[in-house]
Amino acid sequence: MGADGKVRVRFAPSPTGALHIGGAHTALFNWLWARRTGGSFILRIEDTDRERSTAEYERTIMDGMRWLGLDWDEGPDKGGDHGPYRQSERMDGYREAAMALVRSDRAYMDGRAVIFRVPSGENILLDDVIYGAINVASEKSSVNQDGSVKDIVLIKSDGMPTYNFAVVVDDHSMGVTCVIRGEDHIANTPKQILIYRALGWETPQFAHLPMILGSDKKKLSKRHGATSVFEYSDMGYLPDAVFNFLALLGWTPGGGVEIFGRELAARAFELSNVTKKPAVFDTDKLNYVNQEHLKAMSPAARREAVEPFWRDLGLRYERHPREYTENALTLMGGRGRTTRELAEYSDYFVDFEPVKSRYDASETDGPHRGTLREFFGALYDKFGTSGWEAAKLEEFAREWCGENGVSLKEIAMPMRLALSGRKVSPGVFEMAGLMGGEECRARLSYYQFV
Ligand code: GLU
């Protein structure tokens, strides 16, 4: 606990690339713990690698966090009582702590570098909230290839602190109470604990998150495809769904609940319930979660999510009233796993052009064109072009078919194809009711059905 008993956690990305899945996962679990406990979530930029760090990456990492809805309480853009929040601006603190270790003879100078003497005969207990107790003999915490003890560089000869040193100084001086990060840092933790001890500082809690595996059960990496969260945005995954899916990599709210939002997660999250079992990044699961979120959205939010993908497809959705496109998406009845798919599947509601480009008359084995022309003629005689209502259209069609000895399917299939260019769609009369008599006539007449 912090001085006032409050939890303080941090996400500490190096700005050497975009926010990738592993980083987003770590950020999300820190955010959850801060929100669950009413604590603070700190964003610290670890930019001591001056060659690879850029301001642009720092921005995209922040944008990625904002996209996922992971807001932070202290950070380089926000300030806070424990700044600065970029390591490159905290050099004095590192030098001061290093000099204290030299004075107490726990470290020595080698040229401009400062090196920590790894003690022997000490037991290091890492009591990890997620992994449990891990004991390491101090002389095993940092070893050369041949197994001999290797002293730990604190400050390199160029004056820059190493990761293991800067992270200790910062976590201590920022009052971090719990270090939540990827399991790849477990091996670093005993070294960090030794440095805390030598400085006479209390160690924070540590909670290492489970490894994320690709579908081939190998550690998730670039080889597995998309890594940046924005690539998921481009593919048509909703931020709420990616949030939900990432939270499921190591945690569930229990009770069989799999689909949830930030609020529920922030209320139910328990750090000690996170599993250390490696979590598999399963795209089918992501698709399922995304589809469920798409279904649960309000019509207006769903339309807003789909519009950029219609635009990408060159479809002029702005020509329609919003209510029309919202109803069209509602009629899609949960079809489409991603927003991109939903936009593709519903393209005919927006524009006739895609229908023309895929229309294939050979796919209908309906009745002779004459019968269809008779049917649509009677339909327009009865309804004209206004006041088209799905139920009335269907009732009329059933009666007409009954009287003329034609099966409803023989009418519905060619009609569906002429209106949508697809063999699968929502109910054809619902579709026609929504499109309206004018638009349907334009399409039906293009194929000479009226
Ligand atoms: N900058 C480190 C990383 O991105 C932070 C690790 C930590 O959280 O201690 O891996």
XYZ file of C-alpha atoms in Angstrom, residues 127-342:
216
model
C 6.405 -13.854 -3.309
C 4.504 -13.317 -6.528
C 0.769 -12.608 -6.263
C 0.110 -14.760 -9.340
C 3.051 -17.169 -9.587
C 3.356 -17.851 -5.868
C 6.632 -18.121 -3.969
C 9.859 -18.353 -5.952
C 13.144 -18.683 -4.036
C 16.436 -17.806 -5.673
C 19.914 -17.886 -4.142
C 21.436 -14.424 -4.590
C 24.461 -15.764 -6.449
C 22.092 -17.360 -8.984
C 20.225 -14.121 -9.642
C 22.749 -12.833 -12.132
C 25.097 -15.292 -13.768
C 27.456 -15.525 -16.705
C 27.064 -18.213 -19.353
C 29.346 -20.500 -17.366
C 27.231 -20.038 -14.222
C 29.653 -17.748 -12.381
C 28.267 -14.673 -10.586
C 27.894 -11.657 -12.846
C 27.763 -8.205 -11.280
C 24.835 -6.052 -12.347
C 25.446 -2.897 -14.362
C 23.474 -0.011 -12.857
C 24.752 2.892 -14.939
C 26.404 2.260 -18.275
C 29.560 4.051 -19.341
C 27.452 6.401 -21.474
C 25.756 7.570 -18.282
C 22.417 5.864 -18.959
C 20.853 3.643 -16.307
C 20.072 0.025 -17.134
C 16.481 -1.224 -17.095
C 16.894 -3.212 -13.858
C 18.220 -0.205 -12.001
C 15.960 2.538 -13.363
C 12.873 0.427 -12.745
C 13.760 0.027 -9.052
C 14.537 3.700 -8.522
C 11.349 4.749 -10.296
C 8.991 2.222 -8.757
C 10.295 3.234 -5.344
C 10.200 6.985 -5.858
C 6.815 6.857 -7.571
C 5.386 4.980 -4.606
C 4.383 1.982 -6.707
C 2.784 -0.599 -4.427
C 2.365 -3.425 -6.881
C 4.361 -4.189 -10.010
C 2.097 -5.905 -12.528
C 3.921 -6.918 -15.723
C 4.552 -9.733 -18.172
C 6.040 -13.014 -16.996
C 9.114 -12.372 -19.138
C 10.282 -10.116 -16.290
C 10.249 -12.849 -13.620
C 13.921 -13.541 -14.284
C 14.757 -9.866 -13.673
C 12.890 -9.623 -10.398
C 15.499 -11.231 -8.064
C 18.075 -8.715 -9.333
C 15.657 -5.907 -8.649
C 14.919 -7.237 -5.153
C 18.658 -7.248 -4.393
C 18.892 -3.607 -5.442
C 15.895 -2.664 -3.276
C 17.531 -4.366 -0.323
C 20.903 -2.733 -0.854
C 19.220 0.677 -0.973
C 17.263 -0.134 2.199
C 13.960 0.252 0.386
C 10.846 -1.820 0.883
C 10.005 -4.000 -2.106
C 6.615 -3.595 -3.735
C 4.336 -6.551 -4.409
C 4.991 -8.329 -7.679
C 2.341 -9.861 -9.909
C 3.539 -11.421 -13.143
C 0.921 -12.006 -15.803
C 0.617 -15.287 -17.685
C 2.422 -15.768 -20.939
C 0.302 -15.289 -24.062
C 0.607 -18.063 -26.628
C -0.330 -18.144 -30.295
C -2.654 -20.852 -31.616
C 0.444 -23.038 -32.191
C 1.108 -22.861 -28.424
C 4.309 -20.896 -28.995
C 4.856 -17.564 -27.279
C 2.882 -14.857 -29.111
C 5.096 -12.857 -31.434
C 5.116 -11.004 -34.730
C 5.098 -14.355 -36.520
C 1.497 -14.792 -35.417
C 0.358 -11.802 -37.464
C -1.174 -8.585 -36.222
C 0.437 -7.288 -33.058
C -0.457 -3.604 -32.786
C -3.873 -2.888 -31.298
C -4.621 -0.568 -34.219
C -4.344 -3.465 -36.631
C -7.255 -4.992 -34.743
C -9.148 -1.759 -35.089
C -8.531 -1.826 -38.860
C -9.728 -5.421 -39.068
C -13.042 -4.418 -37.536
C -12.655 -5.368 -33.899
C -14.370 -3.104 -31.406
C -12.320 -1.613 -28.589
C -14.817 -2.977 -26.058
C -14.416 -6.456 -27.507
C -10.619 -6.311 -27.554
C -10.724 -5.118 -23.949
C -13.041 -8.006 -23.011
C -10.928 -10.536 -24.905
C -7.619 -9.358 -23.395
C -9.111 -9.497 -19.894
C -10.047 -13.128 -20.540
C -6.374 -13.935 -21.156
C -5.737 -14.947 -17.564
C -8.923 -13.925 -15.792
C -12.696 -14.391 -15.784
C -15.297 -12.707 -13.615
C -16.640 -16.165 -12.689
C -20.125 -17.601 -12.956
C -19.485 -18.545 -16.575
C -19.688 -14.887 -17.641
C -17.557 -14.294 -20.718
C -19.007 -11.170 -22.251
C -18.576 -8.059 -20.167
C -17.669 -4.400 -20.267
C -15.118 -2.289 -18.454
C -17.392 -1.424 -15.553
C -18.211 -4.995 -14.664
C -14.564 -6.004 -15.001
C -13.410 -3.092 -12.857
C -15.890 -4.116 -10.158
C -15.177 -7.855 -10.215
C -11.438 -7.955 -10.868
C -9.255 -9.703 -8.318
C -5.504 -9.780 -8.924
C -4.998 -12.973 -6.930
C -7.523 -14.742 -9.183
C -5.383 -14.255 -12.262
C -4.087 -17.598 -13.446
C -0.444 -18.273 -14.209
C -1.439 -20.836 -16.821
C -0.339 -19.602 -20.246
C -3.279 -18.051 -22.103
C -3.879 -18.854 -25.745
C -4.691 -16.035 -28.129
C -7.568 -17.720 -29.919
C -8.883 -15.757 -32.896
C -12.152 -17.727 -32.957
C -12.739 -16.624 -29.400
C -11.921 -13.018 -30.279
C -14.406 -13.224 -33.169
C -17.061 -14.621 -30.873
C -16.487 -11.923 -28.251
C -16.540 -9.229 -30.933
C -19.753 -10.545 -32.452
C -21.447 -10.553 -29.057
C -20.421 -6.946 -28.474
C -21.668 -5.992 -31.945
C -25.021 -7.569 -31.152
C -25.303 -5.836 -27.797
C -24.531 -2.334 -29.120
C -27.126 0.376 -29.452
C -28.237 0.867 -33.094
C -26.594 4.291 -33.209
C -23.268 3.057 -31.829
C -23.318 0.108 -34.207
C -23.947 2.381 -37.186
C -21.099 4.649 -36.151
C -18.787 1.655 -35.890
C -19.798 0.323 -39.318
C -19.712 3.613 -41.258
C -15.923 3.809 -41.712
C -15.975 0.323 -43.225
C -18.791 1.225 -45.618
C -16.714 4.240 -46.572
C -13.730 1.953 -47.184
C -15.930 -0.112 -49.485
C -16.810 3.050 -51.405
C -20.430 2.951 -50.263
C -22.237 6.258 -49.877
C -24.035 5.655 -46.634
C -24.492 9.394 -46.005
C -27.255 9.464 -48.630
C -29.544 7.584 -46.241
C -31.197 8.796 -43.082
C -29.382 7.431 -40.057
C -32.490 5.660 -38.935
C -32.493 3.677 -42.181
C -28.914 2.437 -41.862
C -29.433 1.705 -38.177
C -32.517 -0.371 -38.957
C -30.658 -2.143 -41.742
C -27.933 -3.204 -39.317
C -30.517 -4.305 -36.781
C -32.159 -6.409 -39.486
C -28.798 -8.122 -40.071
C -29.643 -9.865 -36.808
C -26.161 -10.432 -35.469
C -24.575 -11.498 -38.759
C -20.904 -10.575 -39.085
C -18.162 -11.363 -36.617
C -16.301 -8.131 -37.180
C -17.493 -4.655 -37.981
C -15.817 -5.068 -41.356
C -17.796 -8.234 -42.077
C -21.025 -6.616 -40.991
